[in-house]
Every structure is written in structure tokens, then in C-alpha cells.
Tab-separated table of N, CA and C and ligand atoms in Angstrom:
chain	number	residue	atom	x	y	z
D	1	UNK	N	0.839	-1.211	0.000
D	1	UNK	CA	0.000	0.000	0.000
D	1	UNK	C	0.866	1.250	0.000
D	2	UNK	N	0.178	2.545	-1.105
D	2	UNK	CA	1.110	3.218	-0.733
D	2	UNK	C	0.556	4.347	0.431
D	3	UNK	N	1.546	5.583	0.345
D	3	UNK	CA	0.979	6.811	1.223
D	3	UNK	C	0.267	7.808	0.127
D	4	UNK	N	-0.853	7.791	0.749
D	4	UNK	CA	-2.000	8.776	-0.360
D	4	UNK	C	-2.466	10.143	0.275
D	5	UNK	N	-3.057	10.850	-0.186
D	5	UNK	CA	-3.600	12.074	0.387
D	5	UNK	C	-4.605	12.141	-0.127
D	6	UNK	N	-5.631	12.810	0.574
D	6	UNK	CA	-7.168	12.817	0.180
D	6	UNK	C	-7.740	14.037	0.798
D	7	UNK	N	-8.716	14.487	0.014
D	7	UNK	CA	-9.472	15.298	0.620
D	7	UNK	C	-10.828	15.518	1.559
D	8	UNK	N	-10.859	16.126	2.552
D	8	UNK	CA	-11.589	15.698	4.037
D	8	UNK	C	-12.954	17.140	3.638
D	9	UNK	N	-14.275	17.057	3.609
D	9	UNK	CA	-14.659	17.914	4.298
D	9	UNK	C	-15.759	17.863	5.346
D	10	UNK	N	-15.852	18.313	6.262
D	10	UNK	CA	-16.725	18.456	7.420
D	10	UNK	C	-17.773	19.097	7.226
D	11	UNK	N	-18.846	18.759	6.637
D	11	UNK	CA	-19.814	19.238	6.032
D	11	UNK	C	-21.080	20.455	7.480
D	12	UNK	N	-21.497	21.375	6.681
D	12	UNK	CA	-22.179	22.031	7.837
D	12	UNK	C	-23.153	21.833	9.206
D	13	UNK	N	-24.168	20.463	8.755
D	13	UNK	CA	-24.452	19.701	9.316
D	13	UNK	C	-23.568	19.269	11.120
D	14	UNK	N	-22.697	18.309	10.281
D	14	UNK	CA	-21.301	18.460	11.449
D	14	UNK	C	-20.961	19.367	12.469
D	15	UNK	N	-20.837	20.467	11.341
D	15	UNK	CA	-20.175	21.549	12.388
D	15	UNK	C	-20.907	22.234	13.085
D	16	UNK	N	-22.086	22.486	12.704
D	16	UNK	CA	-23.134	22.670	13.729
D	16	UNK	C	-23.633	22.185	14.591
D	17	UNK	N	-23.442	20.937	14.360
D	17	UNK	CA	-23.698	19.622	15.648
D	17	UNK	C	-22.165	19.678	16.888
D	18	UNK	N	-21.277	20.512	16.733
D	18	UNK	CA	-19.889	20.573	17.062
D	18	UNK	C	-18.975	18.848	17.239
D	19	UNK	N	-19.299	18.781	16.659
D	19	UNK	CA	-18.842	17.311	16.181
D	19	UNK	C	-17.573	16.917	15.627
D	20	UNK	N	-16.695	18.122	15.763
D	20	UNK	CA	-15.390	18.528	14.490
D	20	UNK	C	-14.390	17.426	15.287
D	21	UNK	N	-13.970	17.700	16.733
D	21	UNK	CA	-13.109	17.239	17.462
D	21	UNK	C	-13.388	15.410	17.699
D	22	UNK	N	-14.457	15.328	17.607
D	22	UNK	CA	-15.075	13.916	17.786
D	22	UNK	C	-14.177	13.061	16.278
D	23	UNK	N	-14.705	13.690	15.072
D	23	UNK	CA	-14.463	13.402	13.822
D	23	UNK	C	-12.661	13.437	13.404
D	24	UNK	N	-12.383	14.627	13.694
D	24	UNK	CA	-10.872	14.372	14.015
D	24	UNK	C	-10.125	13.175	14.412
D	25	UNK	N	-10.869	12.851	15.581
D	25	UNK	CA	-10.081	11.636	16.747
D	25	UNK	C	-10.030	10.501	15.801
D	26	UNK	N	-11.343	10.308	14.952
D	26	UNK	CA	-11.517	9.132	14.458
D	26	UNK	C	-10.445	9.112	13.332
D	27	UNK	N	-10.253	10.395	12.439
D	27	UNK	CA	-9.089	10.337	11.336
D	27	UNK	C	-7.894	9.850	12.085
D	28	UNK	N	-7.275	10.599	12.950
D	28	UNK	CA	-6.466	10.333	14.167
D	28	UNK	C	-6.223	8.759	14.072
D	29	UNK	N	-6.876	8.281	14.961
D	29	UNK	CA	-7.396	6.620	15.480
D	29	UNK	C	-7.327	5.805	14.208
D	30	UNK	N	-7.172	6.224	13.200
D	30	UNK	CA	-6.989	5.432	11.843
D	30	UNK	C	-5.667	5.212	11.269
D	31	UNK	N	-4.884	6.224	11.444
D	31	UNK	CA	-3.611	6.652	11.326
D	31	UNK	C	-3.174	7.262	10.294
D	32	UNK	N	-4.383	8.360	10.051
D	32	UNK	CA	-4.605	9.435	9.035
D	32	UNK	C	-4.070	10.815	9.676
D	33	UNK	N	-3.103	11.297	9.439
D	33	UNK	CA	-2.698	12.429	9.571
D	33	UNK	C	-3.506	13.933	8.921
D	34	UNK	N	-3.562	14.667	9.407
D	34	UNK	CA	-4.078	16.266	9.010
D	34	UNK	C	-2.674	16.779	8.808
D	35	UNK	N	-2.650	17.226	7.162
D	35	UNK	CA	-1.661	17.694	6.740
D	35	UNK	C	-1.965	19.489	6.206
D	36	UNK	N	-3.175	19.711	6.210
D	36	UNK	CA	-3.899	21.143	5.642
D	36	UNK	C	-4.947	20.858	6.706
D	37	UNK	N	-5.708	22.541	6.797
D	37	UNK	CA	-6.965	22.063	7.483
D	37	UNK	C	-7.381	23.721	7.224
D	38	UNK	N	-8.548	24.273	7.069
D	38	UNK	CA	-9.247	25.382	7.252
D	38	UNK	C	-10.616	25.498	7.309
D	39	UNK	N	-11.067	26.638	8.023
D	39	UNK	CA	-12.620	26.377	8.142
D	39	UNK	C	-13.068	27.341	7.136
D	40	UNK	N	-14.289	27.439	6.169
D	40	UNK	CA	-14.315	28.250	5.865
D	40	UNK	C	-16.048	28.549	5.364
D	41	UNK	N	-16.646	29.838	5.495
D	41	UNK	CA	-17.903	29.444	4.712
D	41	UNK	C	-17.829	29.727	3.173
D	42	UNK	N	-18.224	28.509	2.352
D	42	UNK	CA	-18.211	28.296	1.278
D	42	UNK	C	-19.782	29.674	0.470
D	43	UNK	N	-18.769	29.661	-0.414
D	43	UNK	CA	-19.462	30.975	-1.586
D	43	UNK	C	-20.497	30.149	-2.139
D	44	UNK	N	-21.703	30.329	-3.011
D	44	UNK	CA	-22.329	29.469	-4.058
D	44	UNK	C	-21.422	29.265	-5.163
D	45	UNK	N	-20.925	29.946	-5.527
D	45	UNK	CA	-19.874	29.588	-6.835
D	45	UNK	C	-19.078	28.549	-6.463
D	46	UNK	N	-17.967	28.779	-4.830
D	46	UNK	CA	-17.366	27.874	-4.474
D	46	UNK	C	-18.418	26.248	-4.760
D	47	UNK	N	-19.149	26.558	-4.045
D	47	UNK	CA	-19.545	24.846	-3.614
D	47	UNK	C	-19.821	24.410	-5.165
D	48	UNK	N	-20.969	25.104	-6.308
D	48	UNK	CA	-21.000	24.816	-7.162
D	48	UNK	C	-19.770	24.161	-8.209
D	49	UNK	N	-19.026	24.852	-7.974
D	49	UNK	CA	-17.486	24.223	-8.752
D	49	UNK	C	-17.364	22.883	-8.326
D	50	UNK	N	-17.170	23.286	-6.629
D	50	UNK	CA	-16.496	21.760	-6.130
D	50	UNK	C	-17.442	20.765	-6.898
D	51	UNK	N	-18.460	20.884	-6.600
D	51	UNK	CA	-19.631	19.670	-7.089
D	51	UNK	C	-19.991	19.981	-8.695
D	52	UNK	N	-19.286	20.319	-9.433
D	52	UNK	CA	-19.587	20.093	-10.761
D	52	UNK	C	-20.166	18.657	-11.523
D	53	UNK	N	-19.901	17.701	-10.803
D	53	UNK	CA	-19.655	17.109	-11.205
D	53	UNK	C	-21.244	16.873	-11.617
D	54	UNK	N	-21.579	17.175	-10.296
D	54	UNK	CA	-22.988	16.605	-10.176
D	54	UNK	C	-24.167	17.668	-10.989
D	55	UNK	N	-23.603	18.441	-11.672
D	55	UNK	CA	-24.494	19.624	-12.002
D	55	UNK	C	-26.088	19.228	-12.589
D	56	UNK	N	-25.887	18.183	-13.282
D	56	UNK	CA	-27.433	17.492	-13.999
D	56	UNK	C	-27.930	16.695	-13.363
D	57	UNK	N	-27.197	16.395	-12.107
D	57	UNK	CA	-28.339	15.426	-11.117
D	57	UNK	C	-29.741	16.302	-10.697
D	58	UNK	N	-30.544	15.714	-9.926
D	58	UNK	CA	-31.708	16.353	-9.446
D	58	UNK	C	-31.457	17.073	-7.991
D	59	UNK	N	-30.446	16.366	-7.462
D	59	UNK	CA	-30.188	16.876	-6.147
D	59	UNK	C	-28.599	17.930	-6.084
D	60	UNK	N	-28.622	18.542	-7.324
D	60	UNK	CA	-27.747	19.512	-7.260
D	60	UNK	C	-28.427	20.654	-6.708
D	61	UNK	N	-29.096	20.666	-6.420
D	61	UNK	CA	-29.364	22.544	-5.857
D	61	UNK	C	-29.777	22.656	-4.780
D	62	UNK	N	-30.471	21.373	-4.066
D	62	UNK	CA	-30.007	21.013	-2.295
D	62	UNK	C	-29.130	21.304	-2.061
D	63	UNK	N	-28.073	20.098	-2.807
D	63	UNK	CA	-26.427	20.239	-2.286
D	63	UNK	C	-26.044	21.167	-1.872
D	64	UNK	N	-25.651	22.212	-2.968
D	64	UNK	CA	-25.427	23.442	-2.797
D	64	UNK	C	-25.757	24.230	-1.598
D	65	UNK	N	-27.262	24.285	-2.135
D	65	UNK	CA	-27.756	25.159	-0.634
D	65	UNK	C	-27.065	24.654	0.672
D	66	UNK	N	-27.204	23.618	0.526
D	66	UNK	CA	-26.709	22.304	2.427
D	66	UNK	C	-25.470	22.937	2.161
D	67	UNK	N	-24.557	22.802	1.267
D	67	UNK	CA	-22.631	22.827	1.438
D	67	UNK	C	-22.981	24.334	1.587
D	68	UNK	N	-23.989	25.531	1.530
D	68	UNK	CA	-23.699	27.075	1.948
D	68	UNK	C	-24.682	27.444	3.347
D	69	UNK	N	-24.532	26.345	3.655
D	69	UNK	CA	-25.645	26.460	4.677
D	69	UNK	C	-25.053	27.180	6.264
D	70	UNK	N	-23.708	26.885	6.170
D	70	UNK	CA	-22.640	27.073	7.309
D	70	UNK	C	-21.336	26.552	6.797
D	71	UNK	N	-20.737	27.288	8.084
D	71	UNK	CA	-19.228	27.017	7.762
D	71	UNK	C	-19.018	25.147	7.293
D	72	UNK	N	-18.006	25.603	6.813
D	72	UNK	CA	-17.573	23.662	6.695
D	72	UNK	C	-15.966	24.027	7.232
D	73	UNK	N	-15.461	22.269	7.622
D	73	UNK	CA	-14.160	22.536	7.994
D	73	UNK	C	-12.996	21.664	7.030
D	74	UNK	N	-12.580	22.484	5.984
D	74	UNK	CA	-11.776	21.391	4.862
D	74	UNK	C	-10.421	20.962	5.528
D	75	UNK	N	-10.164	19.810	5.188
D	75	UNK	CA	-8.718	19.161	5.159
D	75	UNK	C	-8.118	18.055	4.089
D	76	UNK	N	-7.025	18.478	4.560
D	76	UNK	CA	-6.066	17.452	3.970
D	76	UNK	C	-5.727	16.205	4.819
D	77	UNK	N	-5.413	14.668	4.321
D	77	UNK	CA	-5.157	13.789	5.196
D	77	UNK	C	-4.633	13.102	4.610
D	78	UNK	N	-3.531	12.430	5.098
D	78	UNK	CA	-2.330	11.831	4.606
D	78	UNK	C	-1.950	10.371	5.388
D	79	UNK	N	-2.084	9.226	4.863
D	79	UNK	CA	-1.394	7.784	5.169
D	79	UNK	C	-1.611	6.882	3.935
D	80	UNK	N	-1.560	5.458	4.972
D	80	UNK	CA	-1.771	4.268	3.658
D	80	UNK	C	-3.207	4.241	3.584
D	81	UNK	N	-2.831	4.404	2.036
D	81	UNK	CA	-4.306	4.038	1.303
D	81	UNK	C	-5.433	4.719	1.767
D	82	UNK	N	-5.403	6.273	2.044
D	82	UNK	CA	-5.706	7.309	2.676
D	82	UNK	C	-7.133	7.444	1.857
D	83	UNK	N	-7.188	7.495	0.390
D	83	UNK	CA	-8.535	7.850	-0.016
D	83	UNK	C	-9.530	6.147	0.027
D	84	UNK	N	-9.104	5.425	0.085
D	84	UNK	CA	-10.086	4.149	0.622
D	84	UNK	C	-10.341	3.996	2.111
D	85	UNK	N	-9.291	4.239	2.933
D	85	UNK	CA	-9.500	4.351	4.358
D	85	UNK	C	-10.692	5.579	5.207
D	86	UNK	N	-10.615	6.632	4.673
D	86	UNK	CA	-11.775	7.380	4.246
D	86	UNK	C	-12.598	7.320	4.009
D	87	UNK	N	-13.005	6.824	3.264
D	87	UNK	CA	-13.925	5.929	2.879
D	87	UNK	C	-14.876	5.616	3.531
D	88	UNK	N	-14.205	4.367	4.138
D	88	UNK	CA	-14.474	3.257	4.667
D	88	UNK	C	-15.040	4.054	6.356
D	89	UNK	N	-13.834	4.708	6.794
D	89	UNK	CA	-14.739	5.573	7.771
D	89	UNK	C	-15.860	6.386	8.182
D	90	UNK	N	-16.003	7.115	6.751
D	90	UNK	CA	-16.675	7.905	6.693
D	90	UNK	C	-18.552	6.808	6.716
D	91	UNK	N	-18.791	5.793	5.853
D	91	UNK	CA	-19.669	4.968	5.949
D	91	UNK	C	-20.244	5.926	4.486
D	92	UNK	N	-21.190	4.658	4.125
D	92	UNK	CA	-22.172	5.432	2.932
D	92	UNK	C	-23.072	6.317	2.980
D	93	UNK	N	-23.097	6.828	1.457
D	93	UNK	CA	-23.777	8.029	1.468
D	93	UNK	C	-25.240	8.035	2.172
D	94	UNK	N	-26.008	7.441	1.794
D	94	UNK	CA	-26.700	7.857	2.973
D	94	UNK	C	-26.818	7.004	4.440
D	95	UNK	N	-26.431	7.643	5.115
D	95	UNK	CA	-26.531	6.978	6.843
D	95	UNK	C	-27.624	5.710	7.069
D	96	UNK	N	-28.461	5.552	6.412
D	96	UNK	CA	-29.189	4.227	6.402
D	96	UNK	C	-28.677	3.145	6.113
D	97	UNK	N	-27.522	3.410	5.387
D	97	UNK	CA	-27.045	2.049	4.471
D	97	UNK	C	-25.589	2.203	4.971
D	98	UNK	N	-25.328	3.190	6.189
D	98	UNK	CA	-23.754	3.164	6.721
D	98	UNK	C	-23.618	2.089	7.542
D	99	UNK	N	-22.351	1.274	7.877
D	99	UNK	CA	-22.043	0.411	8.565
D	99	UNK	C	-21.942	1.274	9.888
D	100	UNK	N	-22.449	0.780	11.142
D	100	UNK	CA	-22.278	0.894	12.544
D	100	UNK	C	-21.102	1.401	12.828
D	101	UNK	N	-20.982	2.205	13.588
D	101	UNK	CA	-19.622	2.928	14.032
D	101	UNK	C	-18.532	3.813	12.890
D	102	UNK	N	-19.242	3.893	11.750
D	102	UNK	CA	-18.495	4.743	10.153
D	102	UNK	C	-19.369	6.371	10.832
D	103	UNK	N	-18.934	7.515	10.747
D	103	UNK	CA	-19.327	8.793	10.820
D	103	UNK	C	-20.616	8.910	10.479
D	104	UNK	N	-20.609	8.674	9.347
D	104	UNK	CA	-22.203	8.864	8.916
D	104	UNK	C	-23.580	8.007	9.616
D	105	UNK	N	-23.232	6.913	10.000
D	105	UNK	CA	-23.626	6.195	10.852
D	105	UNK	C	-24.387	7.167	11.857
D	106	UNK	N	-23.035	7.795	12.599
D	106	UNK	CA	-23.286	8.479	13.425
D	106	UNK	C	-24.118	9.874	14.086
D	107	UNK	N	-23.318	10.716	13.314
D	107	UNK	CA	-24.007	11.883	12.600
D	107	UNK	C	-24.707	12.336	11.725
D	108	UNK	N	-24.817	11.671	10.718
D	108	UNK	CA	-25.559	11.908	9.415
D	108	UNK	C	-27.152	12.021	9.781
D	109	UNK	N	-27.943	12.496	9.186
D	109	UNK	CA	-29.489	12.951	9.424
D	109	UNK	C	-29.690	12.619	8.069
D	110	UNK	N	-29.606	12.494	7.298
D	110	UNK	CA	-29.863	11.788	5.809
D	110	UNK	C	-29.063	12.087	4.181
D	111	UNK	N	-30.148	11.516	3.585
D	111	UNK	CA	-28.467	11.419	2.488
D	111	UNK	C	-28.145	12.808	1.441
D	112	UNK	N	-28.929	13.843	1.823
D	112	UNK	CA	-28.852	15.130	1.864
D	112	UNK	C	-27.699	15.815	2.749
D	113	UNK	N	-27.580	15.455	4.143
D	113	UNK	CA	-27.390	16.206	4.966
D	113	UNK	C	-26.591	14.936	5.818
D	114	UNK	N	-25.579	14.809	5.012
D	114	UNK	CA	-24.131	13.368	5.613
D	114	UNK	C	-23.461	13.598	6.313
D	115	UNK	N	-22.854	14.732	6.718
D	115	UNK	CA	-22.108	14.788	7.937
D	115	UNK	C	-20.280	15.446	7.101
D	116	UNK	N	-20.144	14.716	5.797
D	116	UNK	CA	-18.664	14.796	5.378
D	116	UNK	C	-18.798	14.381	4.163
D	117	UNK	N	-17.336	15.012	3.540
D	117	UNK	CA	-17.463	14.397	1.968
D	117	UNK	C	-15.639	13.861	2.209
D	118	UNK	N	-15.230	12.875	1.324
D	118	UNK	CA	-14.413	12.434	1.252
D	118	UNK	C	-14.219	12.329	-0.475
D	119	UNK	N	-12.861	12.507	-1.058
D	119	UNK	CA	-12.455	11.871	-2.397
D	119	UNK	C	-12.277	11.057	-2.354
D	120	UNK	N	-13.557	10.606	-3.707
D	120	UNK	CA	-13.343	8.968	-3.805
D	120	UNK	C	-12.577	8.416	-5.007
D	121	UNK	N	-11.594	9.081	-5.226
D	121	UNK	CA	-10.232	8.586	-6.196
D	121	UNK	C	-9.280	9.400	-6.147
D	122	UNK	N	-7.843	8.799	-6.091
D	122	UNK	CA	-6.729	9.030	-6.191
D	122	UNK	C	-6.919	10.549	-7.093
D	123	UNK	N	-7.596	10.462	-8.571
D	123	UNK	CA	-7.269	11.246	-9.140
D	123	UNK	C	-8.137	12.235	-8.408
D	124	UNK	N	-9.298	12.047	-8.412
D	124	UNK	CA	-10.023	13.513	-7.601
D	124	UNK	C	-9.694	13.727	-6.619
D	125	UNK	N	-8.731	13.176	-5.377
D	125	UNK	CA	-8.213	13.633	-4.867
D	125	UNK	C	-7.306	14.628	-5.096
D	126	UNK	N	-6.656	14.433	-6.170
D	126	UNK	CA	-5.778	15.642	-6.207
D	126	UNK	C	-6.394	17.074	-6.674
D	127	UNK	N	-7.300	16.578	-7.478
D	127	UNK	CA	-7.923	17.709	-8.114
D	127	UNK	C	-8.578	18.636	-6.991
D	128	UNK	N	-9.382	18.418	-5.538
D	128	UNK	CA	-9.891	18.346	-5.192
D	128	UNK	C	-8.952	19.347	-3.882
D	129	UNK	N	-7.829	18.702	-3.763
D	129	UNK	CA	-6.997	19.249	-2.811
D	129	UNK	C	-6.307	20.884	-3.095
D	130	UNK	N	-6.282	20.629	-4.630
D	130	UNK	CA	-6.185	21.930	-5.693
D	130	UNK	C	-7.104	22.885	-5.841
D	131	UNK	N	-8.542	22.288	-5.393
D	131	UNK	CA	-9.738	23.427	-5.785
D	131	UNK	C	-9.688	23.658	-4.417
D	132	UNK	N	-8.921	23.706	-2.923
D	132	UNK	CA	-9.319	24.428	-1.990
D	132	UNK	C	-7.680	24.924	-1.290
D	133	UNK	N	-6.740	24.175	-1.747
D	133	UNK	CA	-5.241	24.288	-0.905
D	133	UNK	C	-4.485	24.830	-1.903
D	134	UNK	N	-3.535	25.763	-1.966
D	134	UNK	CA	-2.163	26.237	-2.341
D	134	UNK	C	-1.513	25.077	-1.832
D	135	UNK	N	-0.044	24.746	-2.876
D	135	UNK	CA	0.557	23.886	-2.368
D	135	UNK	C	0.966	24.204	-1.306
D	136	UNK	N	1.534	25.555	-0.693
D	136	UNK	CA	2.570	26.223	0.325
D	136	UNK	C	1.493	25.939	1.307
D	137	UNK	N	0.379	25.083	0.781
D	137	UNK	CA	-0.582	25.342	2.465
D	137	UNK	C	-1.050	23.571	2.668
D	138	UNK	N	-0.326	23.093	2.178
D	138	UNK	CA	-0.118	21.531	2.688
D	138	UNK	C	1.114	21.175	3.048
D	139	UNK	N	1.086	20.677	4.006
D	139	UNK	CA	2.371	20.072	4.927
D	139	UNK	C	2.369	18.815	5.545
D	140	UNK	N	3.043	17.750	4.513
D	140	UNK	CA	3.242	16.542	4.526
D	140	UNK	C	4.315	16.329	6.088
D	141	UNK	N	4.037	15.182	6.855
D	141	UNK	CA	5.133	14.860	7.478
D	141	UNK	C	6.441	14.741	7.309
D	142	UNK	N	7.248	15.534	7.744
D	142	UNK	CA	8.363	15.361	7.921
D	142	UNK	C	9.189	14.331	8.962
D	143	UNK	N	8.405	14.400	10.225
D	143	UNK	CA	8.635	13.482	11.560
D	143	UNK	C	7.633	12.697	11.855
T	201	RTP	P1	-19.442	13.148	-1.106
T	201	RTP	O1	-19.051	13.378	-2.544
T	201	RTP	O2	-20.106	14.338	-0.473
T	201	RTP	O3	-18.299	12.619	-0.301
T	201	RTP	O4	-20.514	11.975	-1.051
T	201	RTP	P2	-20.533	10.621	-1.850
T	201	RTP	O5	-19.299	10.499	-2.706
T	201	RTP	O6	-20.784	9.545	-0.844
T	201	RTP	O7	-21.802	10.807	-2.762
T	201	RTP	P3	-21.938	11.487	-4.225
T	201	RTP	O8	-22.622	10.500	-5.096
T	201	RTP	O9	-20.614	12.025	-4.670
T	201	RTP	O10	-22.937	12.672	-3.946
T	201	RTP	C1	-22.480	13.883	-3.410
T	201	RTP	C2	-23.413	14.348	-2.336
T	201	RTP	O11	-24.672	14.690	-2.921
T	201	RTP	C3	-25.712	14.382	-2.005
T	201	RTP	N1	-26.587	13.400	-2.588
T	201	RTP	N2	-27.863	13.465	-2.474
T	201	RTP	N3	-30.630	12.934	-2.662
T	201	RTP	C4	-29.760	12.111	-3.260
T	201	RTP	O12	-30.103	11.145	-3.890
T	201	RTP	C5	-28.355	12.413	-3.122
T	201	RTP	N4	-27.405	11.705	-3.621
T	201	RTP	C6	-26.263	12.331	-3.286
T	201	RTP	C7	-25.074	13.836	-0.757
T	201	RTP	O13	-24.842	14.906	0.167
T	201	RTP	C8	-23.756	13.323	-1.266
T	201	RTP	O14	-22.809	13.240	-0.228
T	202	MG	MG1	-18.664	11.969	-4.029
């Protein structure tokens, strides 16, 4: 396995529930490092970009609204096999169908309103780490 980086966000939901430090522990407890981290409230343009992807779904303009609803808290996170481990923590998209003890599990209120978003590929990870971090504002382990 190698060492990957992925992108973390703490969706508003979350952070309104103050749930940030809870969610942390668990990246933590995985042996996922925080290599970037900022809080920030997202613009409509912002969130719209991030979620391009999804622009012709039906539930693009929830999204949106939910990702400008409140602050979110973005990061960077760094170990083995970092964007599957993520994943796997985070539990599925919607909290009904999350495995017991995965975040969403936990926090999530439905599949609108999940708790976190995670990149779910290597490559959108990077892309992803690019649409919110300057390189000079990620800091890989050194020690
Ligand atoms: P995310 O991108 O936020 O990490 O979530 P995901 O990969 O598990 O799910 P994705 O398919 O990428 O969808 C992005 C977000 O859109 C909302 N969604 N709503 N109402 C619906 O059917 C529906 N489907 C997706 C969720 O907030 C989801 O996290
Ligand atoms: Mg997704």
C-alpha cells in the first residue's frame, strides 16, 4: 500500500452539531494524519465548482444550498491508502445504508445532509486538494 492524500470535508451539518473534534479523533485513530486544514464558509460559486460534477443530477441545488448552509471545515489527510481508508470511515452516502460505528452512521441525518465528503479517487483527490489548498498550504510529514 502506498501513502495517499485525500481530501476531508466536514460538512455544515457536522459543524453545527460541534462534532469537528469527535471526527478528528476518528481520522487520528486510523492513522490518518491532518496535513492542511481550514474552516471556511463556502461561496455558491465555491460549492458549485467543487460539485460540478454533479451539475445534472436532481439533487444539485439542495447540495449546494446544504454545502452554503454554514461554515464547513476542509482538510487534507495523509497515510496508507488514505482515499479508501476514508472511505471506509466515513460509511455510505446515505446513513441508512452506513455500517455501525463509520461517521455517517453516526451523525448523518440523511443522504442530503451526511455529515462529510471524502475523495473517492486518487485522481479527484488531487484535483480536489487543488480546488481548496495552495501547495505552500499543505504540509506533509516530515517526523
Ligand atoms: P461526497 O461526494 O459528499 O463525499 O458523497 P458521496 O461520494 O458519498 O456521494 P456522491 O454521489 O458524490 O454525492 C455527493 C453528495 O450529494 C448528495 N446526494 N444526495 N438525494 C440524493 O439522492 C443524493 N445523492 C447524493 C449527498 O450529500 C452526497 O454526499
Ligand atoms: Mg462523491
Amino acid at each position: 500500500m502506498a501513502v495517499e492524500q485525500t481530501l476531508s470535508i466536514i460538512k455544515p451539518d457536522a459543524v453545527a452539531k460541534n462534532v469537528i473534534g469527535d471526527i478528528y479523533s476518528r481520522f487520528e485513530k486510523a492513522g490518518l494524519r491532518i496535513i492542511a486544514a481550514k474552516m471556511k464558509h463556502l461561496s455558491r460559486a465555491e460549492a458549485e465548482g467543487f460539485y460540478a460534477v454533479h451539475r445534472e443530477r436532481p439533487f444539485f441545488g439542495d447540495l449546494v444550498s446544504f454545502m452554503i448552509s454554514g461554515p464547513v471545515i476542509i482538510q487534507v489527510l495523509e497515510g496508507e491508502d488514505a482515499v479508501a481508508k476514508h472511505r471506509q470511515i466515513m460509511g455510505a452516502t446515505d446513513p441508512k445504508k452506513a455500517e455501525a460505528g463509520t461517521i455517517r452512521a453516526d451523525f448523518a441525518e440523511s443522504i442530503d445532509e451526511n455529515a462529510v465528503h471524502g475523495s473517492d479517487s486518487l485522481e479527484n483527490a488531487a484535483i480536489e486538494m487543488a480546488y481548496f489548498f495552495a501547495a505552500t498550504e499543505i504540509a506533509p510529514r516530515t517526523r
